[in-house]
PDB file of C-alpha atoms in Angstrom:
ATOM      1  CA  MET A   1      95.125  83.419 103.853  1.00 71.00           C
ATOM      2  CA  LEU A   2      93.699  86.162 106.408  1.00 79.00           C
ATOM      3  CA  LYS A   3      96.731  85.041 108.987  1.00 83.00           C
ATOM      4  CA  ASN A   4      98.231  87.150 106.522  1.00 89.00           C
ATOM      5  CA  ILE A   5      96.232  90.495 107.242  1.00 92.00           C
ATOM      6  CA  PHE A   6      96.817  89.748 110.998  1.00 93.00           C
ATOM      7  CA  GLU A   7     100.911  89.799 109.605  1.00 92.00           C
ATOM      8  CA  ILE A   8     100.391  93.439 107.536  1.00 93.00           C
ATOM      9  CA  ALA A   9      98.320  95.011 110.214  1.00 94.00           C
ATOM     10  CA  GLY A  10     101.104  93.925 112.894  1.00 93.00           C
ATOM     11  CA  THR A  11     104.091  95.256 110.582  1.00 94.00           C
ATOM     12  CA  ALA A  12     102.149  98.942 110.880  1.00 95.00           C
ATOM     13  CA  LEU A  13     101.190  98.495 114.526  1.00 96.00           C
ATOM     14  CA  THR A  14     104.990  97.791 115.195  1.00 95.00           C
ATOM     15  CA  ALA A  15     106.265 101.119 112.757  1.00 95.00           C
ATOM     16  CA  GLN A  16     103.514 103.475 114.432  1.00 96.00           C
ATOM     17  CA  THR A  17     104.808 102.074 118.241  1.00 96.00           C
ATOM     18  CA  ILE A  18     108.260 103.491 116.913  1.00 96.00           C
ATOM     19  CA  ARG A  19     106.576 106.626 115.954  1.00 96.00           C
ATOM     20  CA  MET A  20     104.906 107.033 119.034  1.00 96.00           C
ATOM     21  CA  ASN A  21     108.274 106.376 120.860  1.00 96.00           C
ATOM     22  CA  THR A  22     110.495 109.034 119.124  1.00 96.00           C
ATOM     23  CA  THR A  23     107.486 111.369 119.377  1.00 96.00           C
ATOM     24  CA  ALA A  24     107.744 110.575 123.331  1.00 96.00           C
ATOM     25  CA  SER A  25     111.591 110.826 123.172  1.00 96.00           C
ATOM     26  CA  ASN A  26     111.328 114.423 121.148  1.00 96.00           C
ATOM     27  CA  LEU A  27     108.840 115.572 123.287  1.00 96.00           C
ATOM     28  CA  ALA A  28     111.010 115.066 126.384  1.00 96.00           C
ATOM     29  CA  ASN A  29     114.051 116.486 124.856  1.00 94.00           C
ATOM     30  CA  ALA A  30     111.631 119.657 123.837  1.00 92.00           C
ATOM     31  CA  GLY A  31     113.730 121.571 126.588  1.00 90.00           C
ATOM     32  CA  THR A  32     117.405 120.136 126.866  1.00 91.00           C
ATOM     33  CA  VAL A  33     120.432 122.317 126.368  1.00 91.00           C
ATOM     34  CA  SER A  34     123.673 121.085 125.626  1.00 92.00           C
ATOM     35  CA  SER A  35     127.277 123.236 125.498  1.00 90.00           C
ATOM     36  CA  SER A  36     127.852 122.926 122.043  1.00 90.00           C
ATOM     37  CA  GLU A  37     125.701 122.642 118.839  1.00 88.00           C
ATOM     38  CA  GLU A  38     126.836 119.217 117.811  1.00 89.00           C
ATOM     39  CA  GLU A  39     125.831 117.830 121.263  1.00 90.00           C
ATOM     40  CA  ALA A  40     122.098 119.663 120.714  1.00 92.00           C
ATOM     41  CA  TYR A  41     119.083 117.255 120.788  1.00 94.00           C
ATOM     42  CA  ARG A  42     118.210 116.979 117.063  1.00 94.00           C
ATOM     43  CA  ALA A  43     114.000 115.991 116.441  1.00 95.00           C
ATOM     44  CA  LYS A  44     113.968 112.261 115.611  1.00 94.00           C
ATOM     45  CA  ARG A  45     112.109 110.923 112.918  1.00 94.00           C
ATOM     46  CA  PRO A  46     111.331 107.652 111.572  1.00 95.00           C
ATOM     47  CA  VAL A  47     111.541 106.588 107.920  1.00 95.00           C
ATOM     48  CA  PHE A  48     108.855 104.403 107.047  1.00 94.00           C
ATOM     49  CA  ARG A  49     109.342 101.645 103.997  1.00 92.00           C
ATOM     50  CA  ALA A  50     106.985  99.307 102.365  1.00 92.00           C
ATOM     51  CA  LEU A  51     107.820  95.991 102.568  1.00 89.00           C
ATOM     52  CA  VAL A  52     107.808  94.568  98.933  1.00 85.00           C
ATOM     53  CA  ASP A  53     110.403  92.345  98.019  1.00 82.00           C
ATOM     54  CA  GLN A  54     112.502  89.459  98.505  1.00 81.00           C
ATOM     55  CA  ALA A  55     115.311  90.919 100.615  1.00 82.00           C
ATOM     56  CA  ASP A  56     112.332  91.663 103.305  1.00 81.00           C
ATOM     57  CA  LEU A  57     111.708  88.607 103.007  1.00 82.00           C
ATOM     58  CA  ASN A  58     114.841  86.874 104.028  1.00 82.00           C
ATOM     59  CA  ALA A  59     115.456  90.213 106.423  1.00 81.00           C
ATOM     60  CA  GLY A  60     113.041  88.166 108.556  1.00 80.00           C
ATOM     61  CA  PHE A  61     109.179  89.236 107.307  1.00 81.00           C
ATOM     62  CA  ASN A  62     106.907  86.713 106.790  1.00 81.00           C
ATOM     63  CA  THR A  63     104.748  88.741 104.311  1.00 82.00           C
ATOM     64  CA  LEU A  64     104.864  91.025 101.876  1.00 85.00           C
ATOM     65  CA  GLY A  65     102.883  94.206 101.938  1.00 88.00           C
ATOM     66  CA  GLY A  66     103.295  95.319 105.130  1.00 90.00           C
ATOM     67  CA  VAL A  67     105.409  98.324 106.702  1.00 93.00           C
ATOM     68  CA  LYS A  68     108.859  98.802 108.331  1.00 92.00           C
ATOM     69  CA  VAL A  69     110.965 101.573 109.814  1.00 93.00           C
ATOM     70  CA  LYS A  70     114.196 101.867 107.527  1.00 92.00           C
ATOM     71  CA  ALA A  71     115.939 104.316 109.548  1.00 93.00           C
ATOM     72  CA  VAL A  72     115.226 106.667 112.418  1.00 95.00           C
ATOM     73  CA  VAL A  73     116.890 110.366 111.432  1.00 95.00           C
ATOM     74  CA  ASP A  74     117.690 113.751 113.130  1.00 94.00           C
ATOM     75  CA  SER A  75     115.680 116.367 112.007  1.00 92.00           C
ATOM     76  CA  THR A  76     117.583 118.985 110.066  1.00 91.00           C
ATOM     77  CA  GLU A  77     116.253 121.944 111.609  1.00 91.00           C
ATOM     78  CA  PRO A  78     118.767 124.620 113.103  1.00 91.00           C
ATOM     79  CA  VAL A  79     119.082 124.050 116.859  1.00 91.00           C
ATOM     80  CA  ARG A  80     118.654 127.202 118.815  1.00 90.00           C
ATOM     81  CA  LYS A  81     121.350 129.211 120.733  1.00 91.00           C
ATOM     82  CA  VAL A  82     120.463 131.054 123.457  1.00 91.00           C
ATOM     83  CA  HIS A  83     122.930 133.451 125.668  1.00 92.00           C
ATOM     84  CA  ASP A  84     122.268 131.989 129.213  1.00 90.00           C
ATOM     85  CA  PRO A  85     125.387 132.564 131.148  1.00 90.00           C
ATOM     86  CA  GLY A  86     123.972 131.460 134.455  1.00 91.00           C
ATOM     87  CA  ASN A  87     123.297 128.149 132.919  1.00 90.00           C
ATOM     88  CA  PRO A  88     125.510 125.578 134.122  1.00 90.00           C
ATOM     89  CA  GLU A  89     125.927 124.280 130.650  1.00 89.00           C
ATOM     90  CA  ALA A  90     126.780 127.402 129.331  1.00 90.00           C
ATOM     91  CA  ASN A  91     129.987 127.871 127.304  1.00 90.00           C
ATOM     92  CA  ASP A  92     133.146 129.762 127.323  1.00 90.00           C
ATOM     93  CA  GLU A  93     130.899 132.652 125.679  1.00 91.00           C
ATOM     94  CA  GLY A  94     128.170 132.411 127.785  1.00 91.00           C
ATOM     95  CA  PHE A  95     125.617 130.508 125.100  1.00 93.00           C
ATOM     96  CA  VAL A  96     123.751 127.254 125.263  1.00 93.00           C
ATOM     97  CA  PHE A  97     122.042 125.675 122.505  1.00 93.00           C
ATOM     98  CA  LEU A  98     118.384 124.409 122.842  1.00 93.00           C
ATOM     99  CA  SER A  99     116.540 121.262 120.887  1.00 93.00           C
ATOM    100  CA  ASN A 100     115.593 121.744 117.662  1.00 93.00           C
ATOM    101  CA  VAL A 101     112.003 120.267 118.673  1.00 94.00           C
ATOM    102  CA  ASN A 102     109.203 121.708 117.284  1.00 94.00           C
ATOM    103  CA  GLU A 103     106.489 120.811 120.396  1.00 93.00           C
ATOM    104  CA  VAL A 104     103.446 121.896 117.856  1.00 95.00           C
ATOM    105  CA  THR A 105     104.530 119.700 115.005  1.00 94.00           C
ATOM    106  CA  GLU A 106     105.011 116.842 117.492  1.00 95.00           C
ATOM    107  CA  MET A 107     101.684 117.047 118.735  1.00 96.00           C
ATOM    108  CA  VAL A 108     100.071 116.639 115.729  1.00 96.00           C
ATOM    109  CA  ASP A 109     102.158 113.916 114.773  1.00 95.00           C
ATOM    110  CA  MET A 110     101.133 111.924 117.809  1.00 95.00           C
ATOM    111  CA  VAL A 111      97.956 112.699 116.853  1.00 96.00           C
ATOM    112  CA  ALA A 112      98.485 111.540 113.233  1.00 94.00           C
ATOM    113  CA  SER A 113     100.338 108.234 114.445  1.00 95.00           C
ATOM    114  CA  SER A 114      97.657 107.211 117.205  1.00 95.00           C
ATOM    115  CA  ARG A 115      94.910 107.561 114.750  1.00 95.00           C
ATOM    116  CA  SER A 116      97.119 105.237 112.045  1.00 95.00           C
ATOM    117  CA  PHE A 117      97.349 102.691 115.089  1.00 96.00           C
ATOM    118  CA  GLN A 118      93.560 102.789 115.474  1.00 96.00           C
ATOM    119  CA  ASN A 119      92.842 102.372 111.841  1.00 95.00           C
ATOM    120  CA  ASN A 120      95.320  99.138 111.738  1.00 95.00           C
ATOM    121  CA  VAL A 121      93.472  97.725 114.736  1.00 96.00           C
ATOM    122  CA  GLU A 122      90.419  97.684 113.509  1.00 95.00           C
ATOM    123  CA  VAL A 123      91.308  95.946 110.581  1.00 95.00           C
ATOM    124  CA  VAL A 124      93.173  93.329 112.904  1.00 95.00           C
ATOM    125  CA  THR A 125      89.295  93.444 114.297  1.00 95.00           C
ATOM    126  CA  THR A 126      87.560  92.630 111.189  1.00 94.00           C
ATOM    127  CA  ALA A 127      89.751  90.217 109.967  1.00 94.00           C
ATOM    128  CA  ARG A 128      89.607  88.470 113.158  1.00 94.00           C
ATOM    129  CA  GLN A 129      85.646  88.137 112.852  1.00 94.00           C
ATOM    130  CA  LEU A 130      85.748  86.777 109.102  1.00 93.00           C
ATOM    131  CA  MET A 131      88.168  84.458 110.760  1.00 92.00           C
ATOM    132  CA  MET A 132      86.252  82.946 113.244  1.00 92.00           C
ATOM    133  CA  ARG A 133      83.171  82.976 110.673  1.00 91.00           C
ATOM    134  CA  THR A 134      85.475  81.114 108.304  1.00 91.00           C
ATOM    135  CA  LEU A 135      86.088  78.419 111.267  1.00 90.00           C
ATOM    136  CA  ASP A 136      82.322  78.218 111.670  1.00 88.00           C
ATOM    137  CA  ILE A 137      81.630  77.141 108.282  1.00 84.00           C
ATOM    138  CA  ALA A 138      81.933  73.674 108.979  1.00 76.00           C
ATOM    139  CA  LYS A 139      78.913  73.604 111.514  1.00 77.00           C
ATOM    140  CA  ALA A 140      76.754  75.218 108.863  1.00 66.00           C
TER     141      ALA A 140
ATOM    142  CA  MET B   1      76.364  61.859  91.019  1.00 54.00           C
ATOM    143  CA  LYS B   2      76.190  65.262  90.013  1.00 68.00           C
ATOM    144  CA  LEU B   3      75.789  67.031  93.881  1.00 66.00           C
ATOM    145  CA  LEU B   4      79.673  66.036  94.972  1.00 72.00           C
ATOM    146  CA  GLU B   5      81.331  67.115  91.304  1.00 78.00           C
ATOM    147  CA  ASN B   6      81.657  70.579  91.957  1.00 80.00           C
ATOM    148  CA  PRO B   7      79.976  71.101  95.067  1.00 81.00           C
ATOM    149  CA  PHE B   8      81.257  74.588  95.945  1.00 83.00           C
ATOM    150  CA  GLY B   9      80.966  75.801  92.589  1.00 82.00           C
ATOM    151  CA  ILE B  10      82.268  79.839  91.919  1.00 85.00           C
ATOM    152  CA  HIS B  11      82.276  80.671  95.456  1.00 87.00           C
ATOM    153  CA  GLU B  12      85.661  78.499  96.324  1.00 86.00           C
ATOM    154  CA  LYS B  13      88.046  80.600  94.291  1.00 86.00           C
ATOM    155  CA  ALA B  14      85.488  83.605  95.147  1.00 89.00           C
ATOM    156  CA  LEU B  15      86.495  82.761  98.463  1.00 90.00           C
ATOM    157  CA  ALA B  16      90.479  83.139  97.652  1.00 89.00           C
ATOM    158  CA  VAL B  17      90.323  86.232  95.334  1.00 90.00           C
ATOM    159  CA  ARG B  18      88.172  88.010  98.337  1.00 92.00           C
ATOM    160  CA  ASN B  19      90.372  87.484 100.843  1.00 92.00           C
ATOM    161  CA  GLN B  20      93.315  88.330  98.249  1.00 90.00           C
ATOM    162  CA  ARG B  21      91.403  92.043  97.719  1.00 92.00           C
ATOM    163  CA  MET B  22      91.347  92.554 101.852  1.00 93.00           C
ATOM    164  CA  GLU B  23      95.020  91.608 101.839  1.00 92.00           C
ATOM    165  CA  LEU B  24      96.054  94.444  99.164  1.00 92.00           C
ATOM    166  CA  ILE B  25      93.977  97.166 101.386  1.00 94.00           C
ATOM    167  CA  SER B  26      95.014  96.083 104.448  1.00 94.00           C
ATOM    168  CA  ALA B  27      98.512  96.674 103.014  1.00 94.00           C
ATOM    169  CA  ASN B  28      97.444 100.035 101.811  1.00 94.00           C
ATOM    170  CA  ILE B  29      96.147 100.828 105.408  1.00 95.00           C
ATOM    171  CA  ALA B  30      99.482  99.574 106.931  1.00 94.00           C
ATOM    172  CA  ASN B  31     101.419 101.911 104.513  1.00 94.00           C
ATOM    173  CA  ALA B  32      99.388 104.798 105.239  1.00 93.00           C
ATOM    174  CA  ASP B  33     101.917 106.950 106.205  1.00 92.00           C
ATOM    175  CA  THR B  34     104.769 105.369 104.052  1.00 93.00           C
ATOM    176  CA  PRO B  35     106.355 108.037 101.715  1.00 92.00           C
ATOM    177  CA  LEU B  36     106.133 107.182  97.433  1.00 92.00           C
ATOM    178  CA  PHE B  37     103.686 104.366  98.142  1.00 92.00           C
ATOM    179  CA  LYS B  38     101.242 103.958  95.655  1.00 92.00           C
ATOM    180  CA  ALA B  39      97.996 102.048  96.585  1.00 92.00           C
ATOM    181  CA  ARG B  40      96.807  99.006  94.797  1.00 90.00           C
ATOM    182  CA  ASP B  41      93.862  97.160  94.296  1.00 90.00           C
ATOM    183  CA  LEU B  42      92.742  94.172  92.319  1.00 88.00           C
ATOM    184  CA  ASP B  43      89.369  93.705  89.810  1.00 83.00           C
ATOM    185  CA  PHE B  44      86.979  91.045  91.135  1.00 81.00           C
ATOM    186  CA  LYS B  45      85.459  90.297  87.794  1.00 79.00           C
ATOM    187  CA  SER B  46      88.747  89.842  85.433  1.00 76.00           C
ATOM    188  CA  ILE B  47      90.537  88.177  88.107  1.00 79.00           C
ATOM    189  CA  LEU B  48      88.103  85.468  88.067  1.00 77.00           C
ATOM    190  CA  ALA B  49      87.329  84.986  84.611  1.00 75.00           C
ATOM    191  CA  GLY B  50      91.235  84.561  84.881  1.00 69.00           C
ATOM    192  CA  GLU B  51      92.354  87.674  82.126  1.00 59.00           C
ATOM    193  CA  ASN B  52      94.602  89.967  82.447  1.00 54.00           C
ATOM    194  CA  PRO B  53      92.886  93.202  83.419  1.00 47.00           C
ATOM    195  CA  SER B  54      95.000  95.672  81.372  1.00 52.00           C
ATOM    196  CA  PRO B  55      97.196  94.190  78.867  1.00 57.00           C
ATOM    197  CA  MET B  56      99.657  95.824  76.849  1.00 63.00           C
ATOM    198  CA  ALA B  57      99.339  94.479  73.439  1.00 68.00           C
ATOM    199  CA  ALA B  58     102.243  94.439  71.050  1.00 69.00           C
ATOM    200  CA  THR B  59      99.708  94.872  68.041  1.00 76.00           C
ATOM    201  CA  SER B  60     102.592  96.037  65.688  1.00 79.00           C
ATOM    202  CA  PRO B  61     105.829  94.859  64.483  1.00 78.00           C
ATOM    203  CA  ARG B  62     107.658  98.123  65.914  1.00 80.00           C
ATOM    204  CA  HIS B  63     106.723  97.947  69.561  1.00 76.00           C
ATOM    205  CA  PHE B  64     108.502  97.476  72.069  1.00 67.00           C
ATOM    206  CA  GLU B  65     108.126  94.709  74.847  1.00 61.00           C
ATOM    207  CA  THR B  66     106.529  96.033  77.934  1.00 56.00           C
ATOM    208  CA  GLY B  67     108.650  93.429  79.783  1.00 46.00           C
ATOM    209  CA  GLU B  68     108.433  93.673  83.988  1.00 40.00           C
ATOM    210  CA  VAL B  69     105.981  96.131  83.999  1.00 43.00           C
ATOM    211  CA  GLN B  70     103.437  93.996  82.254  1.00 44.00           C
ATOM    212  CA  ASN B  71     100.607  93.305  84.797  1.00 50.00           C
ATOM    213  CA  ARG B  72      99.691  89.559  84.971  1.00 53.00           C
ATOM    214  CA  ASP B  73      98.238  89.208  88.137  1.00 68.00           C
ATOM    215  CA  GLY B  74      95.327  91.429  88.037  1.00 75.00           C
ATOM    216  CA  ILE B  75      96.617  93.966  90.749  1.00 82.00           C
ATOM    217  CA  LEU B  76      96.578  97.486  89.839  1.00 85.00           C
ATOM    218  CA  TYR B  77      97.163 100.654  91.105  1.00 89.00           C
ATOM    219  CA  ARG B  78      94.788 102.815  92.546  1.00 89.00           C
ATOM    220  CA  VAL B  79      93.815 106.429  90.807  1.00 90.00           C
ATOM    221  CA  PRO B  80      93.348 109.092  93.935  1.00 90.00           C
ATOM    222  CA  TYR B  81      91.751 111.505  94.108  1.00 92.00           C
ATOM    223  CA  ASN B  82      93.739 113.588  95.497  1.00 90.00           C
ATOM    224  CA  SER B  83      97.921 113.891  94.996  1.00 86.00           C
ATOM    225  CA  SER B  84      99.685 114.417  98.275  1.00 89.00           C
ATOM    226  CA  VAL B  85     103.065 116.147  98.307  1.00 91.00           C
ATOM    227  CA  ASP B  86     105.047 112.796  99.976  1.00 91.00           C
ATOM    228  CA  GLY B  87     103.616 110.518  96.556  1.00 91.00           C
ATOM    229  CA  ASN B  88     101.798 108.305  98.846  1.00 92.00           C
ATOM    230  CA  THR B  89      98.395 107.483  96.932  1.00 92.00           C
ATOM    231  CA  VAL B  90      96.793 105.850  99.935  1.00 93.00           C
ATOM    232  CA  GLU B  91      93.915 107.899 100.929  1.00 93.00           C
ATOM    233  CA  ILE B  92      92.861 106.470 104.033  1.00 93.00           C
ATOM    234  CA  ASN B  93      89.476 107.009 103.938  1.00 93.00           C
ATOM    235  CA  VAL B  94      89.044 105.583 100.856  1.00 93.00           C
ATOM    236  CA  GLU B  95      90.713 102.599 101.729  1.00 94.00           C
ATOM    237  CA  GLN B  96      88.480 101.882 105.161  1.00 95.00           C
ATOM    238  CA  ALA B  97      85.462 102.065 102.730  1.00 95.00           C
ATOM    239  CA  LYS B  98      86.800  99.642 100.631  1.00 94.00           C
ATOM    240  CA  TYR B  99      88.263  97.201 103.343  1.00 95.00           C
ATOM    241  CA  GLY B 100      84.350  97.498 104.718  1.00 95.00           C
ATOM    242  CA  GLU B 101      82.969  96.612 101.339  1.00 95.00           C
ATOM    243  CA  ALA B 102      85.678  93.862 101.059  1.00 94.00           C
ATOM    244  CA  ALA B 103      84.333  92.099 104.178  1.00 95.00           C
ATOM    245  CA  THR B 104      80.861  92.413 103.560  1.00 95.00           C
ATOM    246  CA  GLN B 105      81.995  90.673 100.381  1.00 94.00           C
ATOM    247  CA  TYR B 106      84.037  88.119 102.087  1.00 94.00           C
ATOM    248  CA  GLN B 107      80.723  87.535 104.233  1.00 94.00           C
ATOM    249  CA  ALA B 108      79.075  86.760 101.406  1.00 94.00           C
ATOM    250  CA  THR B 109      80.340  84.188  99.825  1.00 93.00           C
ATOM    251  CA  LEU B 110      81.013  82.514 103.091  1.00 93.00           C
ATOM    252  CA  GLN B 111      77.132  82.842 103.644  1.00 93.00           C
ATOM    253  CA  PHE B 112      76.994  81.336  99.800  1.00 92.00           C
ATOM    254  CA  LEU B 113      79.444  78.136 100.507  1.00 91.00           C
ATOM    255  CA  GLU B 114      77.569  77.320 104.299  1.00 91.00           C
ATOM    256  CA  SER B 115      74.236  76.999 102.241  1.00 90.00           C
ATOM    257  CA  ARG B 116      75.926  74.966  99.773  1.00 89.00           C
ATOM    258  CA  ILE B 117      77.148  72.990 102.638  1.00 88.00           C
ATOM    259  CA  SER B 118      73.929  72.469 104.359  1.00 88.00           C
ATOM    260  CA  GLY B 119      72.337  71.902 101.841  1.00 87.00           C
ATOM    261  CA  ILE B 120      74.420  68.675 100.783  1.00 87.00           C
ATOM    262  CA  ARG B 121      73.840  67.596 104.094  1.00 87.00           C
ATOM    263  CA  LYS B 122      70.528  67.951 104.303  1.00 88.00           C
ATOM    264  CA  SER B 123      69.816  65.857 100.906  1.00 86.00           C
ATOM    265  CA  LEU B 124      72.445  62.937 102.314  1.00 87.00           C
ATOM    266  CA  ARG B 125      70.422  62.616 105.458  1.00 89.00           C
ATOM    267  CA  GLY B 126      67.339  62.602 103.186  1.00 82.00           C
ATOM    268  CA  GLU B 127      65.404  64.665 105.810  1.00 69.00           C
TER     269      GLU B 127
END
């Protein structure tokens, strides 16, 4: 059924939206400072996984073939440690810990996910046109 | 009466297969960013003929059974032009082109069906 295409592209649109959300969160926190290494903001990354087996159908997805966000993981890049005694967040030794967000990577990721989003919208548009034509077959 | 015995011929089944192909390609596009995802497509000709396109035949008693690996539904994995670091074989440009192709073929099949229907209508009206 053509309606499966809507479902498949729909899961992809959801996944790409989550990816853009993490990018927005990362960019917003690019300048966040903390007083300890553990508390420092770490860039978030979604992990995509294809919907392939019965477990996915049990988890509430109607059609196989789409994509889901399996998890959102923290980047393992080291956080930057900067000496800034004037900062209210500075620790006893006068250090603050910056986030490990790389703005350039985030911008590239944003463009990539917005392109993927557009591709899937195009898929939906084409499927919709074909569905309308299929409905019109009775008028032939 | 011959006319209404099999009014749509092969096109009825063809439409279902065309649709299945569009589904597969849309799944490829949806998984363009999924690591380790392998793009799939189907062999239209062999599915329509009801054959298994690449059976691993056990022609000797010393051959092993391939078990579940054997592909019985005519769905094959696409061989990518370029490899990628994350093991994903979806090449978005290729998939877009294939999707466009599949959509056109779907429309062609629809057109055939439409002309069959209008033909039958005309003959029933006796115009």
